[in-house]
Amino acid sequence: MPTLFPQLYKAPARPALRFGDSGGEADEVIDYGRLAGAARSLALRIADARRVAVWATPSPHTCVGVLAALLAGVPAVPVNPRIGDGELAHILSDSTPSTVLAAPGDDLPEALAALPRADVPLESEEPGTEVRHPADATEPDENRPALIVYTSGTTGPPKGVVLPRRAIAVTLDDLADAWGWTGDDVLVHALPLFHVHGLILGVLGPLRHGGTLHHLGRFSPGGVAAALEAGGTMLFGVPTMYHRLAEVLDGDGAGREGSAARLASALRGARLLVSGSAALPRHDHERIEAATGRRVVERYGMTETLMITSVRPDGASRPGTVGTPLRSVDVRLVDEQEKRIEESDGETVGEIQVRGPNLFTEYLGRPDATADAFAGGWFRTGDMAVRDADGHYRIVGRKSTDLIKSGGYKIGAGEIENCLLGHPAVAEAAVTGEPDPDLGERIVAWVVPAADGPRPGAEELAGYVAGRLAPHKRPRTVRFLAALPRNDMGKVMKRELSHG
Ligand code: MLC
Ligand code: AMP
């Protein structure tokens, strides 16, 4: 397979990365020459590492660190910089990185600081030498692991999804095919850099195609407007971000985030607005289209499969669908017996299963979980969908009520329940997702307080989970009960909780 980054050495003066939401000179801009030089220097230093953890702050250092690992052929494990101690301990013992990559001066939590550290440079460490494609560089085999991305499941702690180089190349090329994504595009986003959406699509995408990433540092509608005005051609976001844009577009003039008219004009100027990681509600689609005349394009994917389907920007408007399969991906719907559903009637619901070169290779160190995830070579997504007559898929739900999508993050209910049970004032806990206009789903904790001692406060429990797992896993609502509803088998009846 050809190199993962065929454009890296071609146009050294071209901007590769821009970080910041100043809309002007305060942004940090790194051209391809500087990026390649910095990444090559770091790649040489880490060449013997077995596996590296990357402290994945929203910064150019994360991009250089991950690129260096990919150039060196060393698998990289991106780590959420807001990760709590419990989750960090799990990821480190599970993935056993030999080195941590971080920006010079970044303060690391104790468990990471205990590892050998390689500071990530933003300049070549051999200044003056021209950085060219190294003649002797051998690209690692395409099936070698490139990234290990942690993702929550229905039960237990997060699993490490091992993504080979091939899957990354295939998914990015499939998206280029579907969207006409080229090196002329300037991609704007504010996504976290430790998941597939922000890191693989949002960083490696522009770098593979030779374009520019403009990362805002943090999301704000005003920052999006300024970045698009400054030349952004594409916007990536999770539905929560588009919901917040729609709220501004619906507003009546100049708020803190700038005027609705300015945002509408900036969005109109973009070539492509793409939403993914969760369903974008029809109401938000409609508000954005009404204000800007632009349709948001939805694509559907998963950490284990990378991208599966997308709406075609040049096709008919299909809000509510996630489009048709990407060119390298086989998609099927199956019934409860895992028999293929042939109907494309927009009504017969089945599970989406996926096959193709875009798939992960395994859950790290979990052969049983890996085997369970497949049905005869087809990956079971757990997403339930229907297929329309023209082949468009519409996602209608999920197989498990124990997976919650909040703000585009996947969160396992069991993980939060186990964490809450560690709190001394909690006797029993159950976690569910409830509809939320902003987050899609909101994490709700149902708690039976311990018999002795004071009832814990909702804020305290949220902080407890945020500190051990991650802030986005904290319950947004806590409801106290005398007992959890259980069936004859002793299993908590979650549907009863949500609807009771
Ligand atoms: C609040 N905070 C706390 C806290 N309470 N921190 C610690 N303890 C507590 N008790 C802080 C947070 O740290 C943060 O600080 C602020 O409050 C708000 O945090 P949040 O809840 O995370 O922010 P929110 O506004 O809800 O974020 C919305 C969002 C975010 C959209 C920006 O959810 C987001 O970035 N989502 C993207 C998820 C994503 O990329 N998913 C892709 C997965 S890949 P501060 O400093 O910020 O104020 C995938 C595959 C595919 O799904 O198909 O793409
Ligand atoms: P993750 O495991 O975090 O990668 O999340 C993958 C899940 O996100 C999928 O299984 C879907 O449930 C959901 N998802 C991603 N994109 C979309 C979309 N466009 N519409 C609906 N759900 C989506």
mmCIF file of N, CA, C and O in Angstrom, residues 26 37 41 48 74 83 95 140-141 199 231 313 317 324 361 369 379 411 432 445 473:
data_model
loop_
_atom_site.group_PDB
_atom_site.id
_atom_site.type_symbol
_atom_site.label_atom_id
_atom_site.label_comp_id
_atom_site.label_asym_id
_atom_site.label_seq_id
_atom_site.Cartn_x
_atom_site.Cartn_y
_atom_site.Cartn_z
ATOM 1 N N ALA A 26 -3.321 35.759 15.863
ATOM 2 C CA ALA A 26 -3.028 35.061 17.113
ATOM 3 C C ALA A 26 -3.104 33.550 16.920
ATOM 4 O O ALA A 26 -2.639 32.780 17.753
ATOM 5 N N GLY A 37 8.929 18.209 9.227
ATOM 6 C CA GLY A 37 10.219 18.256 9.928
ATOM 7 C C GLY A 37 10.067 17.891 11.394
ATOM 8 O O GLY A 37 10.832 17.084 11.940
ATOM 9 N N SER A 41 11.434 14.354 13.127
ATOM 10 C CA SER A 41 12.381 14.377 14.244
ATOM 11 C C SER A 41 11.877 13.498 15.384
ATOM 12 O O SER A 41 12.619 12.709 15.965
ATOM 13 N N ASP A 48 11.952 3.157 18.466
ATOM 14 C CA ASP A 48 12.055 1.872 19.159
ATOM 15 C C ASP A 48 10.950 1.644 20.188
ATOM 16 O O ASP A 48 10.952 0.612 20.880
ATOM 17 N N VAL A 74 4.768 3.140 14.977
ATOM 18 C CA VAL A 74 4.553 2.782 16.384
ATOM 19 C C VAL A 74 3.079 3.045 16.726
ATOM 20 O O VAL A 74 2.608 4.163 16.554
ATOM 21 N N ILE A 83 -9.157 12.996 31.367
ATOM 22 C CA ILE A 83 -9.484 11.663 31.872
ATOM 23 C C ILE A 83 -9.323 11.614 33.393
ATOM 24 O O ILE A 83 -8.432 12.254 33.956
ATOM 25 N N SER A 95 -3.202 -1.079 27.773
ATOM 26 C CA SER A 95 -2.469 -0.846 26.513
ATOM 27 C C SER A 95 -0.955 -0.811 26.718
ATOM 28 O O SER A 95 -0.200 -0.810 25.744
ATOM 29 N N PRO A 140 5.215 0.724 7.009
ATOM 30 C CA PRO A 140 4.848 -0.538 7.664
ATOM 31 C C PRO A 140 3.703 -1.222 6.913
ATOM 32 O O PRO A 140 2.955 -0.561 6.192
ATOM 33 N N ASP A 141 3.580 -2.510 7.116
ATOM 34 C CA ASP A 141 2.505 -3.265 6.471
ATOM 35 C C ASP A 141 1.158 -2.634 6.777
ATOM 36 O O ASP A 141 0.925 -2.141 7.876
ATOM 37 N N LEU A 199 -10.004 13.023 15.502
ATOM 38 C CA LEU A 199 -8.605 12.682 15.199
ATOM 39 C C LEU A 199 -8.443 12.065 13.804
ATOM 40 O O LEU A 199 -7.648 12.541 12.999
ATOM 41 N N GLY A 231 -11.869 31.525 5.507
ATOM 42 C CA GLY A 231 -11.487 30.645 4.401
ATOM 43 C C GLY A 231 -11.811 29.178 4.593
ATOM 44 O O GLY A 231 -11.464 28.357 3.745
ATOM 45 N N PRO A 313 -23.512 14.804 -0.979
ATOM 46 C CA PRO A 313 -23.843 16.229 -1.047
ATOM 47 C C PRO A 313 -24.534 16.597 -2.353
ATOM 48 O O PRO A 313 -25.331 17.526 -2.393
ATOM 49 N N SER A 317 -32.045 15.769 -1.227
ATOM 50 C CA SER A 317 -32.067 16.060 0.208
ATOM 51 C C SER A 317 -32.754 14.920 0.957
ATOM 52 O O SER A 317 -33.873 14.549 0.626
ATOM 53 N N THR A 324 -26.045 6.297 1.915
ATOM 54 C CA THR A 324 -25.783 4.991 1.321
ATOM 55 C C THR A 324 -24.361 4.538 1.676
ATOM 56 O O THR A 324 -23.526 5.356 2.044
ATOM 57 N N THR A 361 -9.064 -4.457 13.644
ATOM 58 C CA THR A 361 -8.602 -5.847 13.612
ATOM 59 C C THR A 361 -9.014 -6.616 14.857
ATOM 60 O O THR A 361 -9.288 -7.803 14.794
ATOM 61 N N ALA A 369 -14.137 -11.000 23.213
ATOM 62 C CA ALA A 369 -14.987 -9.856 22.829
ATOM 63 C C ALA A 369 -14.903 -9.632 21.326
ATOM 64 O O ALA A 369 -15.904 -9.314 20.667
ATOM 65 N N PHE A 379 -19.324 -7.457 11.041
ATOM 66 C CA PHE A 379 -19.288 -6.806 12.353
ATOM 67 C C PHE A 379 -20.699 -6.372 12.752
ATOM 68 O O PHE A 379 -21.421 -5.741 11.971
ATOM 69 N N ILE A 411 -21.181 6.205 25.766
ATOM 70 C CA ILE A 411 -20.952 5.997 27.191
ATOM 71 C C ILE A 411 -21.710 4.741 27.624
ATOM 72 O O ILE A 411 -22.901 4.602 27.348
ATOM 73 N N THR A 432 -29.376 5.433 33.025
ATOM 74 C CA THR A 432 -30.124 5.396 31.763
ATOM 75 C C THR A 432 -29.837 6.673 30.979
ATOM 76 O O THR A 432 -29.252 7.615 31.513
ATOM 77 N N ALA A 445 -28.701 9.221 36.513
ATOM 78 C CA ALA A 445 -28.338 8.199 37.500
ATOM 79 C C ALA A 445 -29.499 8.031 38.474
ATOM 80 O O ALA A 445 -30.030 9.015 38.997
ATOM 81 N N LYS A 473 -18.733 11.824 31.139
ATOM 82 C CA LYS A 473 -19.468 10.648 31.624
ATOM 83 C C LYS A 473 -20.250 10.948 32.900
ATOM 84 O O LYS A 473 -20.892 10.062 33.459
#
